[in-house]
């Protein structure tokens, strides 16, 4: 297996040879650009390189037990997190498992396998082959043991990745429900079919929003990010900063600018903007990333200083992209994690996304499995009594 460290250049070359047209989150351009979103020392692992069983994973070695919760396997398993909502019963059971479990520091440094974008899947021709996956997982765990790491975690394994989930089960990993993914597959053949799936109150809300947008002279359009000049990028940065301020996040103009500029220059028409316009000026937008079968709602912004922008969020993020998908070829839309009530009201389904952990101190494995059992069936859904949740991708 090729790993990181001194073999980093070799690992990068092996990774590029895995798949000539990889999924967006596994592409070398994405990893080079977005990996800074994940703390730690980044690795590209490739097993059986150059063979039909070649299989790769992207991960990071994290030494800080206080790492942010979305990448912290101990916290995701043993503590309440903003990434999800737990039922009161699961919250109580998790607390009991935490009281009898290992200290946080015992699981670090940890090898965390996940892509920037909060997904985890194998890359390469061996990705669906059970024997190839078994070998890749065993090699990866063996390397982690050789390096003296304390745990291995595969985070955000999507429900479609059953072959990987089964391989991790065979390798002794503890599986736990990590979060609920909010995806929408436009139904039928027309926007009328979508409307028919919504509740009466949701249809009424959509019609009211659209009527008010028309009365305010607000229009909507979709275009590749490549069509925006630097002044247009600055306008999106301005709206992103307003969005961050509204939700109590620190301003980061340079980070927003760098991300938009790099997406514009590197990913071409795979990065698209759905925009709300007033007097030919963008007053709200949502950036979508086209990953092939799925379009990911990646970021959004609103001009809260312009009263005409009220409720444009729902149009640029949901209604207009769904309606447009019937014109351009239906694709699944992904709205990531959290805020489930808003998303399910607009037609999203909720799918359980899993985490898998393997403490490399065998004495901790039963504690991990006990905590996993405590969480099983414990992710609260809209309409049920909940503990708490607030999150954004």
mmCIF file of C-alpha atoms in Angstrom, residues 90-338:
data_model
loop_
_atom_site.group_PDB
_atom_site.id
_atom_site.type_symbol
_atom_site.label_atom_id
_atom_site.label_comp_id
_atom_site.label_asym_id
_atom_site.label_seq_id
_atom_site.Cartn_x
_atom_site.Cartn_y
_atom_site.Cartn_z
ATOM 1 C CA UNK A 90 -30.548 7.704 22.470
ATOM 2 C CA UNK A 91 -29.142 10.724 24.298
ATOM 3 C CA UNK A 92 -29.522 8.922 27.622
ATOM 4 C CA UNK A 93 -28.046 5.670 26.301
ATOM 5 C CA UNK A 94 -25.143 7.505 24.699
ATOM 6 C CA UNK A 95 -24.351 9.256 27.989
ATOM 7 C CA UNK A 96 -24.233 5.895 29.764
ATOM 8 C CA UNK A 97 -21.910 4.482 27.095
ATOM 9 C CA UNK A 98 -19.689 7.555 27.366
ATOM 10 C CA UNK A 99 -19.427 7.180 31.139
ATOM 11 C CA UNK A 100 -18.108 3.648 30.740
ATOM 12 C CA UNK A 101 -16.046 4.319 27.632
ATOM 13 C CA UNK A 102 -12.451 5.333 26.942
ATOM 14 C CA UNK A 103 -11.240 8.923 27.395
ATOM 15 C CA UNK A 104 -11.200 11.043 24.259
ATOM 16 C CA UNK A 105 -7.398 11.208 24.173
ATOM 17 C CA UNK A 106 -7.135 7.412 23.996
ATOM 18 C CA UNK A 107 -8.300 7.418 20.344
ATOM 19 C CA UNK A 108 -5.712 9.891 19.032
ATOM 20 C CA UNK A 109 -3.795 10.112 16.814
ATOM 21 C CA UNK A 110 -6.560 8.763 14.609
ATOM 22 C CA UNK A 111 -6.640 7.876 10.934
ATOM 23 C CA UNK A 112 -9.851 9.392 9.567
ATOM 24 C CA UNK A 113 -10.987 8.370 6.088
ATOM 25 C CA UNK A 114 -13.281 10.919 4.402
ATOM 26 C CA UNK A 115 -13.318 13.383 1.537
ATOM 27 C CA UNK A 116 -13.769 17.139 1.753
ATOM 28 C CA UNK A 117 -17.526 17.211 1.183
ATOM 29 C CA UNK A 118 -18.391 14.863 4.068
ATOM 30 C CA UNK A 119 -18.491 11.605 2.131
ATOM 31 C CA UNK A 120 -16.430 8.419 2.218
ATOM 32 C CA UNK A 121 -16.153 5.921 -0.624
ATOM 33 C CA UNK A 122 -13.431 3.812 -2.237
ATOM 34 C CA UNK A 123 -11.920 4.885 -5.549
ATOM 35 C CA UNK A 124 -10.556 2.756 -8.366
ATOM 36 C CA UNK A 125 -11.577 -0.415 -10.226
ATOM 37 C CA UNK A 126 -11.652 -2.486 -7.018
ATOM 38 C CA UNK A 127 -14.206 -0.289 -5.277
ATOM 39 C CA UNK A 128 -17.054 -2.810 -5.676
ATOM 40 C CA UNK A 129 -15.008 -6.023 -5.330
ATOM 41 C CA UNK A 130 -15.342 -7.597 -1.858
ATOM 42 C CA UNK A 131 -11.898 -9.223 -1.945
ATOM 43 C CA UNK A 132 -10.256 -5.979 -3.083
ATOM 44 C CA UNK A 133 -12.011 -4.005 -0.368
ATOM 45 C CA UNK A 134 -11.058 -6.557 2.283
ATOM 46 C CA UNK A 135 -7.421 -6.301 1.252
ATOM 47 C CA UNK A 136 -7.457 -2.492 1.103
ATOM 48 C CA UNK A 137 -9.057 -2.175 4.550
ATOM 49 C CA UNK A 138 -6.674 -4.733 6.072
ATOM 50 C CA UNK A 139 -3.639 -3.001 4.545
ATOM 51 C CA UNK A 140 -4.820 0.360 5.773
ATOM 52 C CA UNK A 141 -5.453 -0.872 9.334
ATOM 53 C CA UNK A 142 -2.094 -2.639 9.333
ATOM 54 C CA UNK A 143 -0.311 0.532 8.321
ATOM 55 C CA UNK A 144 -2.121 2.466 11.051
ATOM 56 C CA UNK A 145 -0.968 -0.097 13.638
ATOM 57 C CA UNK A 146 2.595 0.059 12.325
ATOM 58 C CA UNK A 147 2.580 3.840 12.751
ATOM 59 C CA UNK A 148 1.322 3.623 16.331
ATOM 60 C CA UNK A 149 -2.037 5.242 15.634
ATOM 61 C CA UNK A 150 -4.835 4.662 18.151
ATOM 62 C CA UNK A 151 -7.945 4.375 15.988
ATOM 63 C CA UNK A 152 -9.202 4.192 12.398
ATOM 64 C CA UNK A 153 -12.497 5.741 11.303
ATOM 65 C CA UNK A 154 -14.405 5.761 8.024
ATOM 66 C CA UNK A 155 -16.805 8.700 8.328
ATOM 67 C CA UNK A 156 -19.836 9.639 6.201
ATOM 68 C CA UNK A 157 -20.209 6.311 4.401
ATOM 69 C CA UNK A 158 -23.234 6.859 2.174
ATOM 70 C CA UNK A 159 -26.070 4.290 2.104
ATOM 71 C CA UNK A 160 -25.202 3.342 -1.493
ATOM 72 C CA UNK A 161 -21.766 2.118 -0.390
ATOM 73 C CA UNK A 162 -22.942 -1.249 0.927
ATOM 74 C CA UNK A 163 -19.900 -3.130 -0.391
ATOM 75 C CA UNK A 164 -17.638 -0.902 1.687
ATOM 76 C CA UNK A 165 -19.916 -1.162 4.728
ATOM 77 C CA UNK A 166 -19.864 -4.941 4.504
ATOM 78 C CA UNK A 167 -16.064 -5.012 4.187
ATOM 79 C CA UNK A 168 -15.722 -2.812 7.262
ATOM 80 C CA UNK A 169 -18.092 -5.098 9.143
ATOM 81 C CA UNK A 170 -15.970 -8.099 8.218
ATOM 82 C CA UNK A 171 -12.898 -6.216 9.469
ATOM 83 C CA UNK A 172 -14.486 -5.735 12.904
ATOM 84 C CA UNK A 173 -15.371 -2.038 12.712
ATOM 85 C CA UNK A 174 -18.256 -0.761 14.851
ATOM 86 C CA UNK A 175 -20.942 0.880 12.693
ATOM 87 C CA UNK A 176 -23.057 3.729 14.048
ATOM 88 C CA UNK A 177 -25.628 6.135 12.560
ATOM 89 C CA UNK A 178 -23.766 9.408 12.069
ATOM 90 C CA UNK A 179 -26.242 11.794 10.448
ATOM 91 C CA UNK A 180 -29.279 12.048 8.194
ATOM 92 C CA UNK A 181 -28.563 13.021 4.587
ATOM 93 C CA UNK A 182 -31.120 15.187 2.824
ATOM 94 C CA UNK A 183 -31.428 14.327 -0.885
ATOM 95 C CA UNK A 184 -34.129 15.001 -3.449
ATOM 96 C CA UNK A 185 -34.773 13.030 -6.620
ATOM 97 C CA UNK A 186 -37.194 14.995 -8.842
ATOM 98 C CA UNK A 187 -40.142 12.625 -9.291
ATOM 99 C CA UNK A 188 -42.046 11.826 -12.459
ATOM 100 C CA UNK A 189 -41.523 13.794 -15.651
ATOM 101 C CA UNK A 190 -42.592 17.347 -14.860
ATOM 102 C CA UNK A 191 -42.611 19.995 -12.160
ATOM 103 C CA UNK A 192 -46.300 19.209 -11.639
ATOM 104 C CA UNK A 193 -45.212 15.765 -10.437
ATOM 105 C CA UNK A 194 -42.930 17.424 -7.889
ATOM 106 C CA UNK A 195 -45.718 19.707 -6.683
ATOM 107 C CA UNK A 196 -47.962 16.672 -6.231
ATOM 108 C CA UNK A 197 -45.530 15.181 -3.705
ATOM 109 C CA UNK A 198 -45.604 18.260 -1.443
ATOM 110 C CA UNK A 199 -48.039 18.940 1.357
ATOM 111 C CA UNK A 200 -50.813 21.437 0.784
ATOM 112 C CA UNK A 201 -49.098 23.949 3.060
ATOM 113 C CA UNK A 202 -45.781 23.522 1.214
ATOM 114 C CA UNK A 203 -47.442 24.123 -2.158
ATOM 115 C CA UNK A 204 -49.195 27.195 -0.752
ATOM 116 C CA UNK A 205 -45.886 28.509 0.618
ATOM 117 C CA UNK A 206 -44.110 27.953 -2.699
ATOM 118 C CA UNK A 207 -46.842 29.677 -4.689
ATOM 119 C CA UNK A 208 -46.898 32.603 -2.270
ATOM 120 C CA UNK A 209 -43.107 33.017 -2.482
ATOM 121 C CA UNK A 210 -43.148 32.879 -6.269
ATOM 122 C CA UNK A 211 -45.981 35.382 -6.486
ATOM 123 C CA UNK A 212 -44.138 37.814 -4.212
ATOM 124 C CA UNK A 213 -40.922 37.406 -6.196
ATOM 125 C CA UNK A 214 -42.776 38.314 -9.399
ATOM 126 C CA UNK A 215 -44.389 41.344 -7.738
ATOM 127 C CA UNK A 216 -40.934 42.566 -6.625
ATOM 128 C CA UNK A 217 -39.499 42.169 -10.101
ATOM 129 C CA UNK A 218 -37.126 39.380 -9.049
ATOM 130 C CA UNK A 219 -36.101 36.903 -11.745
ATOM 131 C CA UNK A 220 -34.040 33.702 -11.630
ATOM 132 C CA UNK A 221 -31.447 32.074 -13.846
ATOM 133 C CA UNK A 222 -28.723 29.425 -13.927
ATOM 134 C CA UNK A 223 -25.247 29.872 -15.389
ATOM 135 C CA UNK A 224 -21.768 28.319 -15.084
ATOM 136 C CA UNK A 225 -19.499 29.986 -12.557
ATOM 137 C CA UNK A 226 -17.036 30.478 -15.427
ATOM 138 C CA UNK A 227 -19.325 33.192 -16.819
ATOM 139 C CA UNK A 228 -18.691 35.452 -13.834
ATOM 140 C CA UNK A 229 -15.920 38.020 -14.113
ATOM 141 C CA UNK A 230 -13.931 39.149 -11.085
ATOM 142 C CA UNK A 231 -16.540 41.797 -10.223
ATOM 143 C CA UNK A 232 -19.210 39.092 -10.256
ATOM 144 C CA UNK A 233 -17.125 36.903 -7.952
ATOM 145 C CA UNK A 234 -16.760 39.851 -5.567
ATOM 146 C CA UNK A 235 -20.529 40.201 -5.520
ATOM 147 C CA UNK A 236 -20.900 36.559 -4.466
ATOM 148 C CA UNK A 237 -18.241 37.081 -1.800
ATOM 149 C CA UNK A 238 -20.238 40.030 -0.462
ATOM 150 C CA UNK A 239 -23.396 37.901 -0.226
ATOM 151 C CA UNK A 240 -21.498 35.039 1.408
ATOM 152 C CA UNK A 241 -20.166 37.405 4.076
ATOM 153 C CA UNK A 242 -23.688 38.602 4.829
ATOM 154 C CA UNK A 243 -24.795 34.986 5.173
ATOM 155 C CA UNK A 244 -21.919 34.164 7.522
ATOM 156 C CA UNK A 245 -22.635 37.246 9.639
ATOM 157 C CA UNK A 246 -26.318 36.341 9.987
ATOM 158 C CA UNK A 247 -25.433 32.904 11.352
ATOM 159 C CA UNK A 248 -22.674 34.080 13.665
ATOM 160 C CA UNK A 249 -19.714 32.885 11.617
ATOM 161 C CA UNK A 250 -16.539 34.883 11.389
ATOM 162 C CA UNK A 251 -15.977 36.840 8.160
ATOM 163 C CA UNK A 252 -13.499 35.283 5.743
ATOM 164 C CA UNK A 253 -13.487 37.312 2.552
ATOM 165 C CA UNK A 254 -10.192 35.933 1.288
ATOM 166 C CA UNK A 255 -11.271 32.326 1.902
ATOM 167 C CA UNK A 256 -14.578 32.834 0.105
ATOM 168 C CA UNK A 257 -12.828 34.603 -2.777
ATOM 169 C CA UNK A 258 -10.179 31.912 -3.120
ATOM 170 C CA UNK A 259 -12.779 29.144 -3.121
ATOM 171 C CA UNK A 260 -14.958 30.785 -5.767
ATOM 172 C CA UNK A 261 -11.981 31.737 -7.933
ATOM 173 C CA UNK A 262 -10.532 28.228 -7.786
ATOM 174 C CA UNK A 263 -13.877 26.592 -8.507
ATOM 175 C CA UNK A 264 -14.294 28.941 -11.476
ATOM 176 C CA UNK A 265 -10.859 28.176 -12.870
ATOM 177 C CA UNK A 266 -10.633 24.448 -12.108
ATOM 178 C CA UNK A 267 -14.071 22.880 -12.396
ATOM 179 C CA UNK A 268 -15.579 24.755 -15.341
ATOM 180 C CA UNK A 269 -19.274 24.163 -15.895
ATOM 181 C CA UNK A 270 -19.363 21.589 -13.075
ATOM 182 C CA UNK A 271 -19.792 24.608 -10.774
ATOM 183 C CA UNK A 272 -23.096 26.359 -11.473
ATOM 184 C CA UNK A 273 -24.869 29.323 -9.962
ATOM 185 C CA UNK A 274 -28.612 29.600 -9.514
ATOM 186 C CA UNK A 275 -29.181 33.313 -8.957
ATOM 187 C CA UNK A 276 -31.966 35.678 -7.960
ATOM 188 C CA UNK A 277 -31.719 38.956 -9.886
ATOM 189 C CA UNK A 278 -33.221 42.377 -9.214
ATOM 190 C CA UNK A 279 -32.358 45.240 -11.569
ATOM 191 C CA UNK A 280 -29.864 42.808 -13.177
ATOM 192 C CA UNK A 281 -27.998 42.556 -9.868
ATOM 193 C CA UNK A 282 -27.558 39.291 -7.937
ATOM 194 C CA UNK A 283 -29.419 39.489 -4.618
ATOM 195 C CA UNK A 284 -29.298 35.795 -3.744
ATOM 196 C CA UNK A 285 -27.587 32.663 -5.031
ATOM 197 C CA UNK A 286 -26.859 28.995 -4.490
ATOM 198 C CA UNK A 287 -23.723 27.322 -5.852
ATOM 199 C CA UNK A 288 -24.235 23.758 -7.105
ATOM 200 C CA UNK A 289 -21.460 21.271 -7.861
ATOM 201 C CA UNK A 290 -22.280 18.715 -10.550
ATOM 202 C CA UNK A 291 -20.807 15.358 -9.492
ATOM 203 C CA UNK A 292 -22.353 13.377 -12.333
ATOM 204 C CA UNK A 293 -25.452 11.668 -11.002
ATOM 205 C CA UNK A 294 -25.816 14.153 -8.134
ATOM 206 C CA UNK A 295 -25.774 17.941 -7.942
ATOM 207 C CA UNK A 296 -24.565 19.162 -4.549
ATOM 208 C CA UNK A 297 -25.884 22.407 -3.070
ATOM 209 C CA UNK A 298 -22.515 23.669 -1.847
ATOM 210 C CA UNK A 299 -22.944 27.243 -0.623
ATOM 211 C CA UNK A 300 -25.378 30.125 -0.759
ATOM 212 C CA UNK A 301 -25.625 33.833 0.018
ATOM 213 C CA UNK A 302 -28.215 36.581 0.266
ATOM 214 C CA UNK A 303 -28.233 40.381 0.174
ATOM 215 C CA UNK A 304 -30.084 41.042 3.423
ATOM 216 C CA UNK A 305 -29.809 44.792 2.844
ATOM 217 C CA UNK A 306 -32.213 44.497 -0.103
ATOM 218 C CA UNK A 307 -35.799 43.848 0.970
ATOM 219 C CA UNK A 308 -36.504 42.141 -2.357
ATOM 220 C CA UNK A 309 -34.235 39.269 -1.320
ATOM 221 C CA UNK A 310 -36.690 37.968 1.295
ATOM 222 C CA UNK A 311 -37.417 34.261 0.683
ATOM 223 C CA UNK A 312 -35.127 34.043 -2.360
ATOM 224 C CA UNK A 313 -33.239 31.321 -0.472
ATOM 225 C CA UNK A 314 -36.062 28.829 -1.011
ATOM 226 C CA UNK A 315 -36.241 29.581 -4.714
ATOM 227 C CA UNK A 316 -32.512 29.458 -5.520
ATOM 228 C CA UNK A 317 -31.842 26.396 -3.364
ATOM 229 C CA UNK A 318 -34.955 24.302 -3.975
ATOM 230 C CA UNK A 319 -37.811 25.315 -6.260
ATOM 231 C CA UNK A 320 -35.917 26.720 -9.245
ATOM 232 C CA UNK A 321 -33.220 23.975 -9.332
ATOM 233 C CA UNK A 322 -35.903 21.275 -9.098
ATOM 234 C CA UNK A 323 -37.955 22.836 -11.890
ATOM 235 C CA UNK A 324 -34.819 23.363 -13.981
ATOM 236 C CA UNK A 325 -33.843 19.707 -13.569
ATOM 237 C CA UNK A 326 -36.874 18.685 -15.625
ATOM 238 C CA UNK A 327 -35.602 20.865 -18.472
ATOM 239 C CA UNK A 328 -31.966 19.783 -18.298
ATOM 240 C CA UNK A 329 -32.217 16.103 -17.332
ATOM 241 C CA UNK A 330 -33.223 14.995 -13.883
ATOM 242 C CA UNK A 331 -30.424 14.517 -11.397
ATOM 243 C CA UNK A 332 -30.515 13.862 -7.696
ATOM 244 C CA UNK A 333 -30.007 16.995 -5.626
ATOM 245 C CA UNK A 334 -28.016 16.752 -2.397
ATOM 246 C CA UNK A 335 -28.594 19.204 0.449
ATOM 247 C CA UNK A 336 -26.165 17.588 2.880
ATOM 248 C CA UNK A 337 -26.957 17.336 6.605
ATOM 249 C CA UNK A 338 -29.045 19.183 9.177
#
